[in-house]
PDB file of N, CA and C in Angstrom:
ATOM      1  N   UNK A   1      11.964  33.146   5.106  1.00 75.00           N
ATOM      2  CA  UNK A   1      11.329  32.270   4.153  1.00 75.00           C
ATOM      3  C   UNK A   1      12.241  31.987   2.967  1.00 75.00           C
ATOM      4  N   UNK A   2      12.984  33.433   2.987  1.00 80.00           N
ATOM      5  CA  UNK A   2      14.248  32.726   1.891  1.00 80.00           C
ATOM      6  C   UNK A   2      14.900  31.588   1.781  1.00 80.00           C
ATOM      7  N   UNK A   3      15.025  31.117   2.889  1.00 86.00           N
ATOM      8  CA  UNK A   3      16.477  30.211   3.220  1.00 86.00           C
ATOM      9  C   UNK A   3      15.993  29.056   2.849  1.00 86.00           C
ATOM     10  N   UNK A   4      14.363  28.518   2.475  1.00 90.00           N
ATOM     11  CA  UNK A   4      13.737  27.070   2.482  1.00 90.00           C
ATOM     12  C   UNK A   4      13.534  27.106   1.412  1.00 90.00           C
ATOM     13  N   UNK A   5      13.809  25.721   0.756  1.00 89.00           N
ATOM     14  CA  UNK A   5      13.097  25.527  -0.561  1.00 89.00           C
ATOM     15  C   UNK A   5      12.513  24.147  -1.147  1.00 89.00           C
ATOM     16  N   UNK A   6      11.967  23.748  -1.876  1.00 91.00           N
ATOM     17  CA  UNK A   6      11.233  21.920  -2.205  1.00 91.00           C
ATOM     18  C   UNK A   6      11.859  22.066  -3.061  1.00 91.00           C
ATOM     19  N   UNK A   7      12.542  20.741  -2.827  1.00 89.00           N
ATOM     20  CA  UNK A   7      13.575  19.660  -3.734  1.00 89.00           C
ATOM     21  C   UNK A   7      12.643  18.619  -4.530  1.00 89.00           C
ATOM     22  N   UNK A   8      12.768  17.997  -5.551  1.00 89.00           N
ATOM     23  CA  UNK A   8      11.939  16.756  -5.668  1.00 89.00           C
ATOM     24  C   UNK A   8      13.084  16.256  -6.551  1.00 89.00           C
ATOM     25  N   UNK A   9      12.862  15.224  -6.931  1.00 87.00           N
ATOM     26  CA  UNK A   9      14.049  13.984  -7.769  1.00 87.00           C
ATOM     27  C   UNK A   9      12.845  12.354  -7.737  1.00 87.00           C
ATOM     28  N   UNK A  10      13.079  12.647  -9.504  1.00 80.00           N
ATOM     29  CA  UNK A  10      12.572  11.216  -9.502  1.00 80.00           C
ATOM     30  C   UNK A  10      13.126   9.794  -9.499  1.00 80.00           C
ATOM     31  N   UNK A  11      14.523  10.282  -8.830  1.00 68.00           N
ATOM     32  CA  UNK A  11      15.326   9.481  -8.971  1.00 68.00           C
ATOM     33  C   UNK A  11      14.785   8.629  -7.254  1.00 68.00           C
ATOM     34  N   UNK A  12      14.006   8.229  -7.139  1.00 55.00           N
ATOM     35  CA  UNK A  12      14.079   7.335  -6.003  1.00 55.00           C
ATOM     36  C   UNK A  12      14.910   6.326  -5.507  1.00 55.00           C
ATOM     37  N   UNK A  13      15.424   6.799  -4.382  1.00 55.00           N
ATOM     38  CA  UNK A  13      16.396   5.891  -4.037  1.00 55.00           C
ATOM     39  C   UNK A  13      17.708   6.249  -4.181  1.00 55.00           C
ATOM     40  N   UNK A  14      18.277   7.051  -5.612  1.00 58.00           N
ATOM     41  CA  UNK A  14      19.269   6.573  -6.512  1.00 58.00           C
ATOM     42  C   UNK A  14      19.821   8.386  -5.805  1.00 58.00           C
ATOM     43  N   UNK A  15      18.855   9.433  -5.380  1.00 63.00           N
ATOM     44  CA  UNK A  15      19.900  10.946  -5.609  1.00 63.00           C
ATOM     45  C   UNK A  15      20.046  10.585  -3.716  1.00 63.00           C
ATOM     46  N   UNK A  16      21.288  11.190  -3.928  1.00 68.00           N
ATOM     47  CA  UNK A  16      21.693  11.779  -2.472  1.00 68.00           C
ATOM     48  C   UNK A  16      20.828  12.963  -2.106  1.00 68.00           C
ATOM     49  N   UNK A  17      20.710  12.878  -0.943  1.00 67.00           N
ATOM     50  CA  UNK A  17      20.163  14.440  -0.555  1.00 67.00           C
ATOM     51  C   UNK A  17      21.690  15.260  -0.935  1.00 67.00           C
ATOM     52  N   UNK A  18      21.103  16.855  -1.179  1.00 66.00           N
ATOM     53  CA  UNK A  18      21.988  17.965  -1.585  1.00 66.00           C
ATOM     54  C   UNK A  18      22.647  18.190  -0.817  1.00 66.00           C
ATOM     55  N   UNK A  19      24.210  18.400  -0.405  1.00 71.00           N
ATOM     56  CA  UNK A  19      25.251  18.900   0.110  1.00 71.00           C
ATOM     57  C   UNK A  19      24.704  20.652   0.211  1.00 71.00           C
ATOM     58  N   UNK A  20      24.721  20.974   1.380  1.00 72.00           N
ATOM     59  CA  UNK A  20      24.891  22.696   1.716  1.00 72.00           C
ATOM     60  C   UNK A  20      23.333  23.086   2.117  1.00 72.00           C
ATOM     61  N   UNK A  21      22.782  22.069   2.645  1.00 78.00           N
ATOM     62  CA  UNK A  21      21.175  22.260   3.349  1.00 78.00           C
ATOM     63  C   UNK A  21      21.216  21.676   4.602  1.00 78.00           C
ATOM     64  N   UNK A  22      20.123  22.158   5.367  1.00 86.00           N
ATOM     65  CA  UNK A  22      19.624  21.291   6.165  1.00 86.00           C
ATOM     66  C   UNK A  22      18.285  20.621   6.344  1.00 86.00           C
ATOM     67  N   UNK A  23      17.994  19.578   6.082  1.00 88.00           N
ATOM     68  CA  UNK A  23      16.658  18.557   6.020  1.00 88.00           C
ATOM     69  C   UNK A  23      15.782  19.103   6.934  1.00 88.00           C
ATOM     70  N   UNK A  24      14.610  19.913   6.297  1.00 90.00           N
ATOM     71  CA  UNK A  24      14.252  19.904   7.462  1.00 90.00           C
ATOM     72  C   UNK A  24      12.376  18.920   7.696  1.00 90.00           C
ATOM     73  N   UNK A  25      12.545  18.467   6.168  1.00 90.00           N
ATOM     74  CA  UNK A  25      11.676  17.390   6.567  1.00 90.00           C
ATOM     75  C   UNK A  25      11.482  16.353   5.013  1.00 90.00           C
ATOM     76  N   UNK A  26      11.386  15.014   5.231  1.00 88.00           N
ATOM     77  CA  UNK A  26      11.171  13.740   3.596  1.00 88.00           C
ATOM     78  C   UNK A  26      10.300  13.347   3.535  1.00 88.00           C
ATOM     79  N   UNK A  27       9.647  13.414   2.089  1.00 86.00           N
ATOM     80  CA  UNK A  27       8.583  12.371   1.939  1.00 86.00           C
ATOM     81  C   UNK A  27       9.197  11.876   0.661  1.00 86.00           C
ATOM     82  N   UNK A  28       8.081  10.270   0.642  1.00 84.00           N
ATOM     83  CA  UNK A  28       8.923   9.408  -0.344  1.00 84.00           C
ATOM     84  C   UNK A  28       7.325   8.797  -0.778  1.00 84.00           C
ATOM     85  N   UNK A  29       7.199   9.381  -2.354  1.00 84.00           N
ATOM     86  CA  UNK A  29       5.620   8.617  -2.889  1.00 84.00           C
ATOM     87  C   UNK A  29       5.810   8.545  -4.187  1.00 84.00           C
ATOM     88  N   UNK A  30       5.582   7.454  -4.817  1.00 83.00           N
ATOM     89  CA  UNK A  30       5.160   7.316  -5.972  1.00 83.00           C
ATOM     90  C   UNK A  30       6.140   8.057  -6.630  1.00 83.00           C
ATOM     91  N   UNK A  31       7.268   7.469  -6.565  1.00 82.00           N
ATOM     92  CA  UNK A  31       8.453   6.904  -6.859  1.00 82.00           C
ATOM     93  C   UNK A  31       9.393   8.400  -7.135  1.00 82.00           C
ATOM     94  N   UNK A  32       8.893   9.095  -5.851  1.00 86.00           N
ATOM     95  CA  UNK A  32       9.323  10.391  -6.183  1.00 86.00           C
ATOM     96  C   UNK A  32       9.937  10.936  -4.750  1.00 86.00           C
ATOM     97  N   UNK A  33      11.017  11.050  -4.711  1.00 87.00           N
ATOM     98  CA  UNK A  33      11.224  11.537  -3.114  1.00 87.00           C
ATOM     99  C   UNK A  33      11.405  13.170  -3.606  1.00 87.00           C
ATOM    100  N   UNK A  34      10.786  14.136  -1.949  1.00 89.00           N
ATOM    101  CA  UNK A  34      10.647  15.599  -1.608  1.00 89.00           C
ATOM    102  C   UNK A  34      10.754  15.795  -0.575  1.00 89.00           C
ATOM    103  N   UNK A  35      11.973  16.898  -0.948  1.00 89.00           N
ATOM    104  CA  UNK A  35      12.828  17.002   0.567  1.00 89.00           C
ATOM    105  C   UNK A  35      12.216  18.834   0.863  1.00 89.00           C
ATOM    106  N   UNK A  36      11.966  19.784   2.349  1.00 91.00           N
ATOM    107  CA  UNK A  36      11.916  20.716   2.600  1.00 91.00           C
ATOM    108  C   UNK A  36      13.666  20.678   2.940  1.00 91.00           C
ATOM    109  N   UNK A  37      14.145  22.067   2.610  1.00 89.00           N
ATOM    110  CA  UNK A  37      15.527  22.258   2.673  1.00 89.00           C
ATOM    111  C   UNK A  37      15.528  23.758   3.377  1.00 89.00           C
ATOM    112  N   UNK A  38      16.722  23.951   4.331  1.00 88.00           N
ATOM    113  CA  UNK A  38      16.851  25.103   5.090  1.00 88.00           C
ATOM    114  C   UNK A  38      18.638  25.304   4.466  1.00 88.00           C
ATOM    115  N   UNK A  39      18.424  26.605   3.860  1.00 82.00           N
ATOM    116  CA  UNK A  39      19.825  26.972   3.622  1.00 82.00           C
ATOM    117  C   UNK A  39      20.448  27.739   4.393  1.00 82.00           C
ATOM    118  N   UNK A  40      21.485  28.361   4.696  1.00 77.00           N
ATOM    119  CA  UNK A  40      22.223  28.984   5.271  1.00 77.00           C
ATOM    120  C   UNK A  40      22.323  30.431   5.141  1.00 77.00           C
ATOM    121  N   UNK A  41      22.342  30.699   3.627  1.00 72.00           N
ATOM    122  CA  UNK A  41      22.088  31.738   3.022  1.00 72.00           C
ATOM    123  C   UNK A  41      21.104  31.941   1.619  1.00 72.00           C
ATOM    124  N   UNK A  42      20.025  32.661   2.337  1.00 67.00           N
ATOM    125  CA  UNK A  42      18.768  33.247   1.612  1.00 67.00           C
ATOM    126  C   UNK A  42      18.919  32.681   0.335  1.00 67.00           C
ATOM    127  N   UNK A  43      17.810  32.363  -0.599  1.00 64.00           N
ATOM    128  CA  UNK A  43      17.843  32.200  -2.035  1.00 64.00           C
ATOM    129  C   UNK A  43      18.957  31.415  -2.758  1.00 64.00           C
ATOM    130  N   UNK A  44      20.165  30.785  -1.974  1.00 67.00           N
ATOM    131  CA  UNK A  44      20.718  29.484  -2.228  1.00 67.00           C
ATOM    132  C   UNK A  44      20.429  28.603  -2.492  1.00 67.00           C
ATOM    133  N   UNK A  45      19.699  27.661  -3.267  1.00 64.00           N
ATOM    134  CA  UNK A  45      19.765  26.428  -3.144  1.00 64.00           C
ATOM    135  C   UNK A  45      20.660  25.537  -3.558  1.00 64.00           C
ATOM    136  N   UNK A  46      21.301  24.299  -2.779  1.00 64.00           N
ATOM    137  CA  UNK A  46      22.099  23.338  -3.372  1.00 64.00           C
ATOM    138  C   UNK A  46      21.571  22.753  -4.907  1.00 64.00           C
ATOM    139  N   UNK A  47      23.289  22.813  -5.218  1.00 72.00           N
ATOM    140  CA  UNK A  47      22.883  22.801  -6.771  1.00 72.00           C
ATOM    141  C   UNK A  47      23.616  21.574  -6.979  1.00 72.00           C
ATOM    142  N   UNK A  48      22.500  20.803  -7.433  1.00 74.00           N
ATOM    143  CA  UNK A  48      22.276  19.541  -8.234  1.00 74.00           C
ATOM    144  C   UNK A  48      21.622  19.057  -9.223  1.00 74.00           C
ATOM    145  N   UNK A  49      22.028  18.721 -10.092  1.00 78.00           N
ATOM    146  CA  UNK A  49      20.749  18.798 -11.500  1.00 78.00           C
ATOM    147  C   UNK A  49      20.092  17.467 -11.261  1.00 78.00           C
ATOM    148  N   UNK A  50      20.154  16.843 -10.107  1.00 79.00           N
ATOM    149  CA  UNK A  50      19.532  16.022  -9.751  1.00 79.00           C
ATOM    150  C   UNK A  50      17.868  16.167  -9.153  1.00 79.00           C
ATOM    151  N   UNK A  51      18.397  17.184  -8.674  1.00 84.00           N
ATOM    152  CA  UNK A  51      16.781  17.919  -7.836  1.00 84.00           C
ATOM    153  C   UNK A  51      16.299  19.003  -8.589  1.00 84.00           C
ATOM    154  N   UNK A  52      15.053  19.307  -8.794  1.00 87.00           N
ATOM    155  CA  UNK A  52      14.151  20.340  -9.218  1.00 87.00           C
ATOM    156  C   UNK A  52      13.675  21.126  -8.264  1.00 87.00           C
ATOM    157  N   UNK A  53      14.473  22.377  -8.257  1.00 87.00           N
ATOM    158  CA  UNK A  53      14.164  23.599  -6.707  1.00 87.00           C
ATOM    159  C   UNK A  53      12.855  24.289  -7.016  1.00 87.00           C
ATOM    160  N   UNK A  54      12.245  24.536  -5.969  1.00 90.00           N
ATOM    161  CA  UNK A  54      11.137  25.298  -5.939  1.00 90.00           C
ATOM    162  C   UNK A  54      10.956  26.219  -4.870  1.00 90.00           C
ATOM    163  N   UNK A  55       9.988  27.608  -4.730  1.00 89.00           N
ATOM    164  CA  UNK A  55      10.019  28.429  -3.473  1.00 89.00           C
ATOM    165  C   UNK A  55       9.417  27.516  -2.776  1.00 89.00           C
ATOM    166  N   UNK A  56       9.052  27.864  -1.199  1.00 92.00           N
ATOM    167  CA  UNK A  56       8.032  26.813  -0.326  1.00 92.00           C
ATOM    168  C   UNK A  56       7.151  28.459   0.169  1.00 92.00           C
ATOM    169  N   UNK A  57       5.822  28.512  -0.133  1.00 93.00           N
ATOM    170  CA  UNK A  57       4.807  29.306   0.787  1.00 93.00           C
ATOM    171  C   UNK A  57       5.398  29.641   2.601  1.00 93.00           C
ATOM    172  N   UNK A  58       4.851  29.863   3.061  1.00 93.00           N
ATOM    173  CA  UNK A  58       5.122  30.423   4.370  1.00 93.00           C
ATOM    174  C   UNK A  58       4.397  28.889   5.163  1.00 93.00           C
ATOM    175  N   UNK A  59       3.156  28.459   4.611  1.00 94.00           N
ATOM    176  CA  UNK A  59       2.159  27.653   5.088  1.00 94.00           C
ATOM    177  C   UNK A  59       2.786  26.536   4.995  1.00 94.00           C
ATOM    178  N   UNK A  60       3.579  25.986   4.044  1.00 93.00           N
ATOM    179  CA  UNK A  60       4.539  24.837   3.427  1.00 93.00           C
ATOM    180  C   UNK A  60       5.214  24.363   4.743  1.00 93.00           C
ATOM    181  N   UNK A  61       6.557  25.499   5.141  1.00 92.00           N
ATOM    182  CA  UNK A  61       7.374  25.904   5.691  1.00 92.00           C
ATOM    183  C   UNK A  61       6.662  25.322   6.983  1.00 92.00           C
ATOM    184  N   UNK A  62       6.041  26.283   7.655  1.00 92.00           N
ATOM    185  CA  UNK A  62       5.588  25.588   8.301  1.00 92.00           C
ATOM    186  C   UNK A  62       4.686  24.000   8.737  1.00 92.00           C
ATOM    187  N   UNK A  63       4.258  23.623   7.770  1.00 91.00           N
ATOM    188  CA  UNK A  63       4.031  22.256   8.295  1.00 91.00           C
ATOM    189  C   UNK A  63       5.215  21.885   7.596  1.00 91.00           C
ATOM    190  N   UNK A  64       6.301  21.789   7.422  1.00 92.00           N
ATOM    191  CA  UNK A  64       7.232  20.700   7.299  1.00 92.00           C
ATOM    192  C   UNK A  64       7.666  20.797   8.903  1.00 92.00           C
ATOM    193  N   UNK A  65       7.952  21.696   9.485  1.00 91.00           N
ATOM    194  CA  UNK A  65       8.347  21.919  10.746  1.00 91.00           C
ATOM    195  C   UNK A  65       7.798  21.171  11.823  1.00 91.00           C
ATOM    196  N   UNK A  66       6.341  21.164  11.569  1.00 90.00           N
ATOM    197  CA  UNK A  66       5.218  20.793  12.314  1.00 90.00           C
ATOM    198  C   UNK A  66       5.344  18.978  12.327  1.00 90.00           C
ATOM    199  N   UNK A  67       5.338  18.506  10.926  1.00 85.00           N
ATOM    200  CA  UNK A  67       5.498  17.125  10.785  1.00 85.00           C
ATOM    201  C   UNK A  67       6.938  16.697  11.356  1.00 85.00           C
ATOM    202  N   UNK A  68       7.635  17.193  11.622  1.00 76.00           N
ATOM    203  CA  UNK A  68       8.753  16.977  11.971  1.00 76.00           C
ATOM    204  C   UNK A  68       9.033  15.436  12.847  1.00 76.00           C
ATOM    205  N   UNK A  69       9.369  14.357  12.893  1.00 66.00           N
ATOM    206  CA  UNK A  69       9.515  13.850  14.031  1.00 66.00           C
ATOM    207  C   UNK A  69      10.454  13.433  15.030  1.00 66.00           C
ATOM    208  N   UNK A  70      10.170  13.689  16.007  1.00 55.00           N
ATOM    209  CA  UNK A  70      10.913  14.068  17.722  1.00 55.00           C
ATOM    210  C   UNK A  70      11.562  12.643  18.077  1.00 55.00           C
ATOM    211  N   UNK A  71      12.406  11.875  18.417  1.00 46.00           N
ATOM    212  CA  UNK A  71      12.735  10.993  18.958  1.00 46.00           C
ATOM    213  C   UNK A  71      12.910  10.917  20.402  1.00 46.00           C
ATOM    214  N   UNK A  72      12.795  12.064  20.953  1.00 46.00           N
ATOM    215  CA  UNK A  72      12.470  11.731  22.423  1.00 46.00           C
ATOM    216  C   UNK A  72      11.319  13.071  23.406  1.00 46.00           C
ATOM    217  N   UNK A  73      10.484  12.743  23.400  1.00 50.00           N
ATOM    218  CA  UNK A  73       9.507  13.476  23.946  1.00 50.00           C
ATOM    219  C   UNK A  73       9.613  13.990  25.128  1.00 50.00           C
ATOM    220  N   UNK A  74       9.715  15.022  25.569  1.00 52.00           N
ATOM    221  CA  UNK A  74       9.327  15.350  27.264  1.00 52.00           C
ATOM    222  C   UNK A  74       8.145  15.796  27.790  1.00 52.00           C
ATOM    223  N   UNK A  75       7.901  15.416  28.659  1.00 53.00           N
ATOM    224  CA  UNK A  75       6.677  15.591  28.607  1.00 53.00           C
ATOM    225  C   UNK A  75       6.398  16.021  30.246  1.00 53.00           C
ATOM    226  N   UNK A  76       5.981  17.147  30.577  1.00 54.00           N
ATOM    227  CA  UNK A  76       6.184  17.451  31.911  1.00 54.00           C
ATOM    228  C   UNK A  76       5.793  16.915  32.592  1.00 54.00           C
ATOM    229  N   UNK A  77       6.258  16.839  34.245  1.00 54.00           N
ATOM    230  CA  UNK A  77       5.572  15.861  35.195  1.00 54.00           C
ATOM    231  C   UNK A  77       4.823  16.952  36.098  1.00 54.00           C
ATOM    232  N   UNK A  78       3.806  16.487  36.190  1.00 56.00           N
ATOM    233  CA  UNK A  78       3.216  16.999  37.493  1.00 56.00           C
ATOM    234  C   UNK A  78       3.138  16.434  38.895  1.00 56.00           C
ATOM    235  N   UNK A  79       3.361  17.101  39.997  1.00 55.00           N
ATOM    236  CA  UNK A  79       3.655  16.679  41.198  1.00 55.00           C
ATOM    237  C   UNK A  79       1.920  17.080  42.261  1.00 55.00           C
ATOM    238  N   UNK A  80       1.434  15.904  42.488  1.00 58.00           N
ATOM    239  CA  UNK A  80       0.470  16.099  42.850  1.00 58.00           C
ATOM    240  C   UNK A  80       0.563  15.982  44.686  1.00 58.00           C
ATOM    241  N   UNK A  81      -0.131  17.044  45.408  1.00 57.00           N
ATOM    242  CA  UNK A  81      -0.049  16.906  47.131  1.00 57.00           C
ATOM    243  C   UNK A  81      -1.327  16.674  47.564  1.00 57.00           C
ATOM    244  N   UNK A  82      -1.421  15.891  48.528  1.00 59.00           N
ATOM    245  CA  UNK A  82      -2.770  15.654  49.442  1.00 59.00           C
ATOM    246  C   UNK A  82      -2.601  16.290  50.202  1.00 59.00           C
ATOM    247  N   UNK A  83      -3.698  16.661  50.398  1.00 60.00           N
ATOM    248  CA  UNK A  83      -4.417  17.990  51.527  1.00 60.00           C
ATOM    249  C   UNK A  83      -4.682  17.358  52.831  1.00 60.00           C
ATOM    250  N   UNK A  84      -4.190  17.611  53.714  1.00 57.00           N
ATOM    251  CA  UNK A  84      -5.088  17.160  55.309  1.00 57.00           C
ATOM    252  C   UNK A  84      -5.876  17.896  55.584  1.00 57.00           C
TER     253      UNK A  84
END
């Protein structure tokens, strides 16, 4: 749970996401973008005085994960046999 943390910047539009994370999910409202961030090493966060760091709950963490979205789905096939 260390390694994640909420970014926010009211700079819409205008901040780069932080160098030394990984995205692991964006929202963009009311003129405020918030990024979930996965660091590399525990209690790091990329430092930008652009973004305002915060811890993320366990519950957070997980639905950023959850919202995540997939660009290619698999989806298993089932193979169906007729009976004689």
């Amino acid at each position: 749970m260390a390694c994640h943390q909420r970014l926010m910047s009211t700079r819409h539009g205008q901040a780069a996401p932080p160098a030394g994370g990984h995205i692991v999910s964006t929202n963009r409202a009311d003129g405020q973008m918030t990024l979930v961030v996965r660091t590399d090493v525990p209690d790091r966060a990329p430092h930008d005085p652009a973004w305002a760091v915060s811890p993320l709950p366990l519950e957070d963490i997980v639905l950023a994960y959850m919202s995540r979205r997939t660009t290619s789905v698999s989806r298993p096939t089932i193979a169906l046999e007729t009976l004689r």
